[in-house]
Short mmCIF file of C-alpha atoms in Angstrom, two decimals:
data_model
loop_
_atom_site.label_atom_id
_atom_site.label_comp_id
_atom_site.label_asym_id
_atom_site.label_seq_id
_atom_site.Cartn_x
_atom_site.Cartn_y
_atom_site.Cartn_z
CA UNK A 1 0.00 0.00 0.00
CA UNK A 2 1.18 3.17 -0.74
CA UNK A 3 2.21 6.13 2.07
CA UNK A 4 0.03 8.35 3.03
CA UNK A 5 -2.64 7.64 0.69
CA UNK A 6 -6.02 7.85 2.03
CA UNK A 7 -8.41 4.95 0.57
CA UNK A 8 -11.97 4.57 1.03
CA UNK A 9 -12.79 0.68 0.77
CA UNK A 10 -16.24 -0.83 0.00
CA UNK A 11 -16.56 -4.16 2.15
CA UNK A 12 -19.33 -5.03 0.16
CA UNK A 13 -22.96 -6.01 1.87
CA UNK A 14 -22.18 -8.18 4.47
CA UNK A 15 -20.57 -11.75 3.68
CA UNK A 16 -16.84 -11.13 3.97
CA UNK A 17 -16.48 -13.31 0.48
CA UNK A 18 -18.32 -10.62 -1.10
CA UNK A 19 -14.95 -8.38 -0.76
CA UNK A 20 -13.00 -7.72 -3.49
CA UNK A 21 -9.47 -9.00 -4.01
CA UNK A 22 -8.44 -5.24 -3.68
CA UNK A 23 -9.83 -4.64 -0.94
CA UNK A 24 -8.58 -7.52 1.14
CA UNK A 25 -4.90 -6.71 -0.27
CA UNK A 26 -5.27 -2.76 0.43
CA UNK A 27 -6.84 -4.06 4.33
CA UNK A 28 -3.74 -6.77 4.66
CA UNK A 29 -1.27 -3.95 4.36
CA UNK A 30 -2.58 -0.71 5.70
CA UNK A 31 -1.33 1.47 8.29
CA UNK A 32 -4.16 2.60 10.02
CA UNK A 33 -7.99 1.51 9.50
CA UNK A 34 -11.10 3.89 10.30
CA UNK A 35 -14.57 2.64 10.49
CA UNK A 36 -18.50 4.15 11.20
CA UNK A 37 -19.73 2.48 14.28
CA UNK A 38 -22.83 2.75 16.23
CA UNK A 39 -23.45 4.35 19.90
CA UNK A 40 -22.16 1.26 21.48
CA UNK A 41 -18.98 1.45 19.02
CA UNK A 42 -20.11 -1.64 16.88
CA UNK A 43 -19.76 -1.37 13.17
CA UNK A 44 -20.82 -3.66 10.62
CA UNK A 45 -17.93 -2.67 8.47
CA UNK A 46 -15.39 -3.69 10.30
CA UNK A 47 -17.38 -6.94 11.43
CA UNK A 48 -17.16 -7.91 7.83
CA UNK A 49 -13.95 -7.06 7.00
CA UNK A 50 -11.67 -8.00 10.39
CA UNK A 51 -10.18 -11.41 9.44
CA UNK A 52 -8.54 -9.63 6.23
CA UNK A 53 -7.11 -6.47 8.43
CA UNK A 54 -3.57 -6.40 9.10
CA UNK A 55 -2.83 -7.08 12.34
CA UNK A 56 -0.77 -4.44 12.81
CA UNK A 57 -3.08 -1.87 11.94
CA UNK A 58 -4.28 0.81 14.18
CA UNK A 59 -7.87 1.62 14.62
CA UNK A 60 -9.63 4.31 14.53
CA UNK A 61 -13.24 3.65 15.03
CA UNK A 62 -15.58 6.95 14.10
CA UNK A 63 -18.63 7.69 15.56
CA UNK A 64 -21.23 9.90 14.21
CA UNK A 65 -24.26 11.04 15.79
CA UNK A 66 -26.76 9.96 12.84
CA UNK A 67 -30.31 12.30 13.74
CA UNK A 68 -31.81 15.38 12.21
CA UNK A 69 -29.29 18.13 13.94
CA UNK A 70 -26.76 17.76 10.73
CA UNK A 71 -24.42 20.27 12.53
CA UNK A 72 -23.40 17.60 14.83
CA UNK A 73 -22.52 14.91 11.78
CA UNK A 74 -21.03 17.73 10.10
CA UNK A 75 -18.76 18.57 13.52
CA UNK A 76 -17.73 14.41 14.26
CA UNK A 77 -16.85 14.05 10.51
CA UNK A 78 -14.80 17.53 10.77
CA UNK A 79 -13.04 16.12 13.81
CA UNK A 80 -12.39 12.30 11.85
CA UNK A 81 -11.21 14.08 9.41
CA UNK A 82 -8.86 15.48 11.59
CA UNK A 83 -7.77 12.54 13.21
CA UNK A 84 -7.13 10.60 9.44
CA UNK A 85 -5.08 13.88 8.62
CA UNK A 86 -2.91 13.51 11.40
CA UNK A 87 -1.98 9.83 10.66
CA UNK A 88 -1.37 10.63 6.82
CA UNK A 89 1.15 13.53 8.02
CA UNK A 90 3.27 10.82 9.33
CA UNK A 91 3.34 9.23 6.02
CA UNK A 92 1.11 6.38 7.21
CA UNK A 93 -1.64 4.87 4.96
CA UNK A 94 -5.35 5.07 5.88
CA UNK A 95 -7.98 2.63 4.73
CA UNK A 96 -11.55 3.78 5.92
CA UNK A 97 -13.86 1.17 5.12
CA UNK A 98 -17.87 1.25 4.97
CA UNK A 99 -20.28 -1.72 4.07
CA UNK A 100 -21.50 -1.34 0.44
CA UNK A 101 -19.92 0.92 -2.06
CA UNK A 102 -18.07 4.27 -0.88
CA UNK A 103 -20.10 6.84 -3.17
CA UNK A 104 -23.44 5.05 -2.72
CA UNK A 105 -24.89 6.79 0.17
CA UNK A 106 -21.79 5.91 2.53
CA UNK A 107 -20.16 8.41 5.36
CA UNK A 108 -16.82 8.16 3.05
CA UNK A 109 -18.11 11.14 0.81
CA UNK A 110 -18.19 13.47 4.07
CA UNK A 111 -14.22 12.69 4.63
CA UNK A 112 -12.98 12.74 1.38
CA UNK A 113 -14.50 16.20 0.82
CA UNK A 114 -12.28 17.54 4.01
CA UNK A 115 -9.47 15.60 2.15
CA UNK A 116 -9.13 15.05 -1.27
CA UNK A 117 -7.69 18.45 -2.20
CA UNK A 118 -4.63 17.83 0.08
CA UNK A 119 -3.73 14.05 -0.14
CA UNK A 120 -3.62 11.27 -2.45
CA UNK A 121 -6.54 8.99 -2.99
CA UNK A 122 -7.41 5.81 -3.64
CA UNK A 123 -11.87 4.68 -4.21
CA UNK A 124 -12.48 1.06 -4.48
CA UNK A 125 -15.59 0.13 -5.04
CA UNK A 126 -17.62 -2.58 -3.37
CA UNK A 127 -20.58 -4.45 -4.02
CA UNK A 128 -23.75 -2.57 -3.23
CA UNK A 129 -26.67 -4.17 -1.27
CA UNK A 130 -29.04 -3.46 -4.07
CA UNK A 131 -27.00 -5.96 -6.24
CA UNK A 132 -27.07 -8.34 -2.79
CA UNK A 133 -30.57 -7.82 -2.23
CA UNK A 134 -31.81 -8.50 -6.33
CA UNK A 135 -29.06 -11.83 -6.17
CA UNK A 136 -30.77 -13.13 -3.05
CA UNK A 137 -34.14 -12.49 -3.81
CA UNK A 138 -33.60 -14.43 -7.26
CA UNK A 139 -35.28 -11.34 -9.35
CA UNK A 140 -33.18 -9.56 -12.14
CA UNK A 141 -32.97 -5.68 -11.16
CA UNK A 142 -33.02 -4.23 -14.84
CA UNK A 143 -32.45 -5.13 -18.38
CA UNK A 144 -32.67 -4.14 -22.02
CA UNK A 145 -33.89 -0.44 -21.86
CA UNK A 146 -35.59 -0.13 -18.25
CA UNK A 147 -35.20 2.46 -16.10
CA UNK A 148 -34.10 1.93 -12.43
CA UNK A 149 -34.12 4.26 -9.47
CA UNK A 150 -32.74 4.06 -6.11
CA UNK A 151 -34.79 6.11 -3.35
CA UNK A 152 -34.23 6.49 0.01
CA UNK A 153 -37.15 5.57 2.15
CA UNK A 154 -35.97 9.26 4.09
CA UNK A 155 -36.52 11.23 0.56
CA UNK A 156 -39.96 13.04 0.54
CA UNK A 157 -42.90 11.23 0.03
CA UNK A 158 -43.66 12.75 -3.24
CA UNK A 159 -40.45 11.59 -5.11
CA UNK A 160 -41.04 8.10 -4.12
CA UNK A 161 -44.49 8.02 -5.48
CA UNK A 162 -43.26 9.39 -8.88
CA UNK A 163 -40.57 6.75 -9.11
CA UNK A 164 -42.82 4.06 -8.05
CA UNK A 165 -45.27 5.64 -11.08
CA UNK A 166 -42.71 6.26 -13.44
CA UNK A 167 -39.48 3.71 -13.38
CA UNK A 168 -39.79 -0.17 -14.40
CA UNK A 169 -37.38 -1.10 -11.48
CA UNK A 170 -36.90 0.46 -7.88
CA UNK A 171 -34.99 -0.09 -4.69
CA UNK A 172 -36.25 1.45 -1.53
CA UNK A 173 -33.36 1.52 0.63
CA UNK A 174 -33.02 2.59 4.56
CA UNK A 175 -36.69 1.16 4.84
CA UNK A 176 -36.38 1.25 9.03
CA UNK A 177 -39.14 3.31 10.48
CA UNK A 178 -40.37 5.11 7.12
CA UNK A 179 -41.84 1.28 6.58
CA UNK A 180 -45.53 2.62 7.00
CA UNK A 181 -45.24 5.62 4.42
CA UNK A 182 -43.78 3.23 1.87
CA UNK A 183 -46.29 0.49 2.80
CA UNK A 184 -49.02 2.68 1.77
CA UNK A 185 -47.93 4.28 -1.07
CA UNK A 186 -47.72 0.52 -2.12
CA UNK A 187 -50.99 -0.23 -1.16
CA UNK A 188 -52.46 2.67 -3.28
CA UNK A 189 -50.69 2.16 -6.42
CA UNK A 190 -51.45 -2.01 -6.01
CA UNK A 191 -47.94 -2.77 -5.83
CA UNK A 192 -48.39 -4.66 -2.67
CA UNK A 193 -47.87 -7.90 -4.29
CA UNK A 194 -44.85 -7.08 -6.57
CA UNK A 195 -42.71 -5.47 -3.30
CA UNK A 196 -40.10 -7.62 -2.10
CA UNK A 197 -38.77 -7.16 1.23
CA UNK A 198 -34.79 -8.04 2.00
CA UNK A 199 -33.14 -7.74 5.50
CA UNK A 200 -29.95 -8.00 5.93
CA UNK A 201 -28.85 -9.19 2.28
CA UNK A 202 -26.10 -11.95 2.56
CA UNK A 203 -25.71 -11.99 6.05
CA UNK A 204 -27.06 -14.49 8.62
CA UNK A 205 -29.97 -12.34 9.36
CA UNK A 206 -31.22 -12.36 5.76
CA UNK A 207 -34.78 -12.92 5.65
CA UNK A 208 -36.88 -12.41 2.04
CA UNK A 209 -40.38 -11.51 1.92
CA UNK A 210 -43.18 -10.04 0.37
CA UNK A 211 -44.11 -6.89 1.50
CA UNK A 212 -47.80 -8.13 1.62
CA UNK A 213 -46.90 -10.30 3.97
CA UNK A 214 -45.22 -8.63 6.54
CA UNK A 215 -47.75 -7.37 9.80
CA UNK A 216 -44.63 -5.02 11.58
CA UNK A 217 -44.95 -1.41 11.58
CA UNK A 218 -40.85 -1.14 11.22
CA UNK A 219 -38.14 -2.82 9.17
CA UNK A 220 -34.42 -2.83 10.21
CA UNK A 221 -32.65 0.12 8.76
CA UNK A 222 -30.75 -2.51 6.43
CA UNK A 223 -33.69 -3.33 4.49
CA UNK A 224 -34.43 -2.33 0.82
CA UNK A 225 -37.82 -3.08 -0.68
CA UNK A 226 -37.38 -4.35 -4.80
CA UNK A 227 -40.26 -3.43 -7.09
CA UNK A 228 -40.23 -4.04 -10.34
CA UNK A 229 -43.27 -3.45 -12.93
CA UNK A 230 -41.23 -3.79 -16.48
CA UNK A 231 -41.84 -6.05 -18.85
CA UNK A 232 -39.76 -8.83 -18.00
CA UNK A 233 -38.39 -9.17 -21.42
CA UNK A 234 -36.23 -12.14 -20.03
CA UNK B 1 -18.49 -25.71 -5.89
CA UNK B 2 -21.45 -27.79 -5.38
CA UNK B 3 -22.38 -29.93 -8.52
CA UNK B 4 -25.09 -29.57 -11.02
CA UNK B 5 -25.08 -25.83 -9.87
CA UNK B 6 -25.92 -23.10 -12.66
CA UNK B 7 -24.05 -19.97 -11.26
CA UNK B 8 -24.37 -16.56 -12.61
CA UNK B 9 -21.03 -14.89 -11.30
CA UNK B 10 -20.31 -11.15 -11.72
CA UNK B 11 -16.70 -10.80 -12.49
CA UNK B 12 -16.65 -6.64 -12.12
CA UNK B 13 -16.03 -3.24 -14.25
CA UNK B 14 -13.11 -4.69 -15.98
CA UNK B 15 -9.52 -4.52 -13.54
CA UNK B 16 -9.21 -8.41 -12.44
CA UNK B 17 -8.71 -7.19 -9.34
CA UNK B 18 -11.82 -6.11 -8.55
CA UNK B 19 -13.45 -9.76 -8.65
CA UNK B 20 -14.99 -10.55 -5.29
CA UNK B 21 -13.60 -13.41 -3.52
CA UNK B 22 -16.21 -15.71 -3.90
CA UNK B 23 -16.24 -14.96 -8.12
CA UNK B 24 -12.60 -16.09 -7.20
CA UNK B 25 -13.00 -19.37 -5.59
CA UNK B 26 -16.14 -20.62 -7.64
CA UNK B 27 -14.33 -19.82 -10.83
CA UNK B 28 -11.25 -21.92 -9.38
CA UNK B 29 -13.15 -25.16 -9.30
CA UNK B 30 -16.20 -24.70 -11.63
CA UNK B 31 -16.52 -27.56 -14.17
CA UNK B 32 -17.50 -25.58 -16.88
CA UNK B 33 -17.23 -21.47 -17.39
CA UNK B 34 -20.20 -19.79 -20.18
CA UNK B 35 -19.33 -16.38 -21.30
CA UNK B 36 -20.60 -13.73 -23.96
CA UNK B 37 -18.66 -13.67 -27.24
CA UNK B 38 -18.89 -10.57 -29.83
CA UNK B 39 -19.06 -11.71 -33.26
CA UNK B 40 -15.07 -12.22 -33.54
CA UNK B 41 -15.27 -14.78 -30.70
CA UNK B 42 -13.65 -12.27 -28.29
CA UNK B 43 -15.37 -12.03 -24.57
CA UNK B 44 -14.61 -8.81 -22.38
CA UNK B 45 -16.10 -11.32 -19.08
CA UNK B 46 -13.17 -13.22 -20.05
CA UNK B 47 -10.73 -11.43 -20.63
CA UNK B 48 -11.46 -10.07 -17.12
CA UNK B 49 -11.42 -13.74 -15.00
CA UNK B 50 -9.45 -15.99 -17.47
CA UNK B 51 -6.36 -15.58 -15.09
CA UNK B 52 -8.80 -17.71 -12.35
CA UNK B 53 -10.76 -20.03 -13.89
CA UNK B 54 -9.56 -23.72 -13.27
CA UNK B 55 -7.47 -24.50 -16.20
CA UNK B 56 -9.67 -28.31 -16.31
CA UNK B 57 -12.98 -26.10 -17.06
CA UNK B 58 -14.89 -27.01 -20.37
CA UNK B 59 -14.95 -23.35 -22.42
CA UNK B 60 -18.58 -22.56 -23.61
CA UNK B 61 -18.58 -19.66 -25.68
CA UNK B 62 -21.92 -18.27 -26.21
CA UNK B 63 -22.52 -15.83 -28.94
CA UNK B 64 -25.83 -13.56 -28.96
CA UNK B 65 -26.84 -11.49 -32.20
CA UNK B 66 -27.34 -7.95 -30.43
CA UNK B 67 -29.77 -6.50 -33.08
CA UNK B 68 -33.28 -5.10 -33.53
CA UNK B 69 -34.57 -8.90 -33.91
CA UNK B 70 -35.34 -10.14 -30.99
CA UNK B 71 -36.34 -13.32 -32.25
CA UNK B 72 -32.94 -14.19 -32.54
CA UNK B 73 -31.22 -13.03 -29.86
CA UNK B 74 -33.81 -15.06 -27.96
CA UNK B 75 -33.55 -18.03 -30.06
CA UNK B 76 -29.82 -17.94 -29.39
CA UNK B 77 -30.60 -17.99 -25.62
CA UNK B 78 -32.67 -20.53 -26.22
CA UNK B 79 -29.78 -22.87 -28.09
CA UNK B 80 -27.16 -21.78 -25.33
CA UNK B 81 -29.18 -22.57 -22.15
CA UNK B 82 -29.71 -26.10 -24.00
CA UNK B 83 -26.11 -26.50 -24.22
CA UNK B 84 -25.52 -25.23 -20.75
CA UNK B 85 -28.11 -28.12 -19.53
CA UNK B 86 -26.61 -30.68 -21.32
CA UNK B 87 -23.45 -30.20 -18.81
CA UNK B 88 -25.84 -29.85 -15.97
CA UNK B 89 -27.66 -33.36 -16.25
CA UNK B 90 -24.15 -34.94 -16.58
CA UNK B 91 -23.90 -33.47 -13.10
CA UNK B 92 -21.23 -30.41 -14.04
CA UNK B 93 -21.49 -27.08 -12.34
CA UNK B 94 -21.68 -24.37 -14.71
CA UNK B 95 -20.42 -20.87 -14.23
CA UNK B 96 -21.92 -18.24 -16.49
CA UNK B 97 -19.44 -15.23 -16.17
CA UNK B 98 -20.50 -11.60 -16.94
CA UNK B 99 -19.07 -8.75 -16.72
CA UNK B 100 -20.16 -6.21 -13.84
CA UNK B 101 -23.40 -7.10 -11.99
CA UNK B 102 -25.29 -10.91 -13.14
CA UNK B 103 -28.76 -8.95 -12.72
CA UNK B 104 -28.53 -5.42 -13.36
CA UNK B 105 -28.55 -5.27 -17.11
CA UNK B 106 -26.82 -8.46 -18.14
CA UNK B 107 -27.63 -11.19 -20.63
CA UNK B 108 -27.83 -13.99 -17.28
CA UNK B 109 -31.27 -13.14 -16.83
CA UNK B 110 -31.90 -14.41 -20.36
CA UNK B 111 -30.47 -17.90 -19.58
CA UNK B 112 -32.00 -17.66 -15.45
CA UNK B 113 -35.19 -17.61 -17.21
CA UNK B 114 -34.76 -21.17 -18.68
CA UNK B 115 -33.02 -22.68 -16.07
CA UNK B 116 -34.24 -21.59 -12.97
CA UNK B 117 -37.22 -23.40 -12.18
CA UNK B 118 -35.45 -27.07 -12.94
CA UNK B 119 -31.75 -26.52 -11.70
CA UNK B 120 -29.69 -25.19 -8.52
CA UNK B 121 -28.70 -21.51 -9.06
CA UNK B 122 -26.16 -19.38 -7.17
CA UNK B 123 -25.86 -15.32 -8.16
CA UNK B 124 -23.43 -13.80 -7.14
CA UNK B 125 -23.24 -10.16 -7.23
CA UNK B 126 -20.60 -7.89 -8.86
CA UNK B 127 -19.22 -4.81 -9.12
CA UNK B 128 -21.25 -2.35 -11.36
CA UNK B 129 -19.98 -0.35 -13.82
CA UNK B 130 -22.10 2.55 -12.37
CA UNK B 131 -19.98 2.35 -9.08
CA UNK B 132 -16.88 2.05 -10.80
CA UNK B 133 -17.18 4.83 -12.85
CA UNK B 134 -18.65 6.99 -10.15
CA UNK B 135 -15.48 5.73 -8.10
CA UNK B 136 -12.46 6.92 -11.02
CA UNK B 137 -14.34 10.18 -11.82
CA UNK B 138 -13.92 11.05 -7.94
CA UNK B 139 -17.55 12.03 -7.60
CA UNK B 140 -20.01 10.40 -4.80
CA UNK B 141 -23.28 8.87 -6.74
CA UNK B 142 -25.57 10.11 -4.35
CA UNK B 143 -25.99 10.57 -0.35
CA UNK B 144 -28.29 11.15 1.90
CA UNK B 145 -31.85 11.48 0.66
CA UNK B 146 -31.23 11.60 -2.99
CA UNK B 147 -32.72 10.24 -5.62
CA UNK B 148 -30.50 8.15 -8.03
CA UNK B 149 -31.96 6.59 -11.53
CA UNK B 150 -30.02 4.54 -14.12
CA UNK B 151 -31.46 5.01 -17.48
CA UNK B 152 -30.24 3.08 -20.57
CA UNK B 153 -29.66 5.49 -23.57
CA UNK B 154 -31.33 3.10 -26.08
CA UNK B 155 -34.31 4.01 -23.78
CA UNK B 156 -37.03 6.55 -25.27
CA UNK B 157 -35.35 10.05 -24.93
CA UNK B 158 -38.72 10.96 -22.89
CA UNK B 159 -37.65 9.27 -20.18
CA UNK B 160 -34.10 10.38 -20.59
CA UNK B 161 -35.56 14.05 -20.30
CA UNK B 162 -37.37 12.84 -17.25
CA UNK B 163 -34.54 11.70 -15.39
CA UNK B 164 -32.46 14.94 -16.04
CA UNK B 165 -35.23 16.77 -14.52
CA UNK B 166 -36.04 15.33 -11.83
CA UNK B 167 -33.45 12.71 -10.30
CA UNK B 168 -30.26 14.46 -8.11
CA UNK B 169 -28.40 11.85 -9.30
CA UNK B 170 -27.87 10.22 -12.92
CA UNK B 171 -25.98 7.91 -15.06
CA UNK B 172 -26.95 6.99 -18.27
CA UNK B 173 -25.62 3.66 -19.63
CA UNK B 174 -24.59 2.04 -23.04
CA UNK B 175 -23.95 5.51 -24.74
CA UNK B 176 -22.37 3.79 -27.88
CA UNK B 177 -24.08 5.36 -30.75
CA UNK B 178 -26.61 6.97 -28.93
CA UNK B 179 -24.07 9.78 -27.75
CA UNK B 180 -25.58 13.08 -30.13
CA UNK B 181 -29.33 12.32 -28.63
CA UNK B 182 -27.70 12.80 -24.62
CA UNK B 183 -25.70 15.70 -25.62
CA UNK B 184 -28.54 17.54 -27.34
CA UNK B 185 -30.45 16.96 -24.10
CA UNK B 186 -28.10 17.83 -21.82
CA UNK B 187 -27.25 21.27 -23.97
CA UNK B 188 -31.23 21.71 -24.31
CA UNK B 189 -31.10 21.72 -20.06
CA UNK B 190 -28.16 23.30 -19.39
CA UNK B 191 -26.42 20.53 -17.99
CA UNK B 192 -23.12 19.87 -20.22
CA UNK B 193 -20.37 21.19 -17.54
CA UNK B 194 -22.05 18.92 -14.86
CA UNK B 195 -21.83 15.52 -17.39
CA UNK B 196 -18.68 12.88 -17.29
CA UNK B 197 -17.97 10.89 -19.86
CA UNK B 198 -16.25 7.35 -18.38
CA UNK B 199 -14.78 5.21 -20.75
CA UNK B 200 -14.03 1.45 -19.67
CA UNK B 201 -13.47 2.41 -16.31
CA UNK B 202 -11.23 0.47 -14.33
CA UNK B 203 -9.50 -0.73 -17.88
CA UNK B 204 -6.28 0.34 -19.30
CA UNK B 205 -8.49 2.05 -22.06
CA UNK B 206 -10.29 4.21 -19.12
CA UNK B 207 -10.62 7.82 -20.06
CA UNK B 208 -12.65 10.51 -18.03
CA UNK B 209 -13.12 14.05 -19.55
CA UNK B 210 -17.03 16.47 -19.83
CA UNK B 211 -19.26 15.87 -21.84
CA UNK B 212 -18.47 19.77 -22.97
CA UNK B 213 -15.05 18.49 -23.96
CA UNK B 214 -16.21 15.73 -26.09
CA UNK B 215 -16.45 16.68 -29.73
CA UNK B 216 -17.42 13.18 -31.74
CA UNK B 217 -20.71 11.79 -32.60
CA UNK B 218 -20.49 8.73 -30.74
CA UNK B 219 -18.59 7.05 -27.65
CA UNK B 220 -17.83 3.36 -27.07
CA UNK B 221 -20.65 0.90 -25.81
CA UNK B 222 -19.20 0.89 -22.78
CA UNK B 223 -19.06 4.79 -21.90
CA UNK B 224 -21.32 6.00 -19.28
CA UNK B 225 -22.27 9.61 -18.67
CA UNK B 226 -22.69 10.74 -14.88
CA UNK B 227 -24.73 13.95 -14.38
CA UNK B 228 -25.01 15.22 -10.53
CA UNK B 229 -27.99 17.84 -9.54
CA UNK B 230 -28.43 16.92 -6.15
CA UNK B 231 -27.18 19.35 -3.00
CA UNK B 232 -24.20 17.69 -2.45
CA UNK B 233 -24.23 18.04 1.19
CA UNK B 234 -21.09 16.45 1.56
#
């Protein structure tokens, strides 16, 4: 690995064999690994990706407050960003890894805008849980000329209607507590049937279902609901 | 790799390197590896994972007619799921290879559809082109609540138009000869300087530059353009 390059690493969706063979050589010789965890200091990143870390590394684990005050997200990711800088000015190398794909709707896009004007690096891309979720629910995401659109279950109400109207293919991601808003919007349209439900995609908690036949009022914030209403021209 | 198994294995954007782990392992011990051909026999999947499949595996090159008849593109995937279940009920596994994602706008669907209902199938997901380009033109995709939509340009230009207005986040796929239609669009909204042209990204024939910069009528099959509107709160 080169010095004082600052990498962000996708660890993929949750099986560790979903890495890619970059990212476990980039993880096997880095100088110091950061990683998003929870309140408790869990992450899921580094729970998929510790066997591959080199055991020398040092850790950094970052925490960031994740509700509505976006000053205090802004402030931890200002201070991370400090605390990478500081290890690249002694010439080390810093992986910061984050489950999925680092430009799709991670925390690495926050740090690399406090760094990429000053230091060299390195984006590898990792599997996204859309991809996981359409592979383990066994339906093809797109083909031939549909359109498909990724929506946060957060995004207003409004745009997820239109997409849900207008696209052959969708992915609801961070379902969680907006489960109830999307449920209806389902039920009005009469897509009730067609919405697949994935937890956890390729992890032990995976569970598959349809959306019509699931009672809770909530979802765990890793779950993405599939729709698709193309033409199936496969 | 279990036997009699019809896998549909993403091997990535292009760089070898960027094969998951599992692609790695399956393609190390599958009985017999499928791939796309063009019409000179030549396969981009396998030029990408030819340095990993088991040097005992049976070659089946499978080549599909991409025209305006679809008659015969689905005749051909007719003919080559045939010959992929002839290895099957002699008990082989079979690895279909393709490049970037099995289900997100690949020919495996085509062949799934046959074989699904009367064989053992493992997907396993890939690296998208979408992410890789996203990840060597050093621009996030999307974050937070935005709205993200992949749109094929052979699609109707309507809902090309659609998706410039309305999404944060774009990337239009399979540019080829479709390339004047996009940039007349994206002149017609204003949107030129915010477009990125990635060619083969991840390849040694990657090149970035804006669409602004681009003065030919048409771009490789495998360009993408990426157009961001969102906030980028990052």
């Amino acid at each position: 690995m080169n010095r004082a390059f600052f990498y962000g690493i996708g660890v993929g969706p949750g099986d560790p064999e979903l890495m890619t063979m970059k990212a476990v050589r980039l993880l096997g010789c880095c100088d110091v690994v950061a990683y998003p965890t929870n309140v408790n200091g869990d992450s899921f990143a580094l729970s998929i990706a510790q066997e591959v870390i080199s055991s020398n590394a040092i850790h950094l684990p970052i925490f960031v407050p994740m509700n509505r005050k976006r000053d205090l997200a802004r402030k931890a990711y200002e201070i991370a960003s400090q605390h990478i800088e500081q290890h690249l000015l002694k010439g080390r190398s810093v992986a910061y890894i984050c489950e999925g794909d680092p430009f799709f709707y991670g925390s690495f896009a926050y740090l690399y805008a406090y760094l990429r004007t000053d230091y060299n690096i390195g984006i590898i891309p990792g599997i996204s849980s859309v991809m996981a979720c359409s592979a383990a629910s066994g339906k093809p995401l797109a083909g031939r000329n549909d359109t498909f659109k990724i929506v946060p279950a957060t995004a207003d109400i409004y745009n997820i209607k239109l997409a849900l109207q207008q696209d052959d293919s969708l992915a609801i991601i961070k379902i969680g507590r907006h489960f109830e808003k999307v449920r209806s919007l389902l039920c009005e349209l009469d897509l009730l049937n067609q919405a697949m439900v994935i937890e956890s995609a390729t992890t032990d908690h995976e569970r598959i279902y349809k959306v019509a036949d699931w009672q809770g009022e909530t979802l765990p914030y890793f779950s993405t609901i599939l729709v698709y209403r193309g033409a199936e021209v496969w």
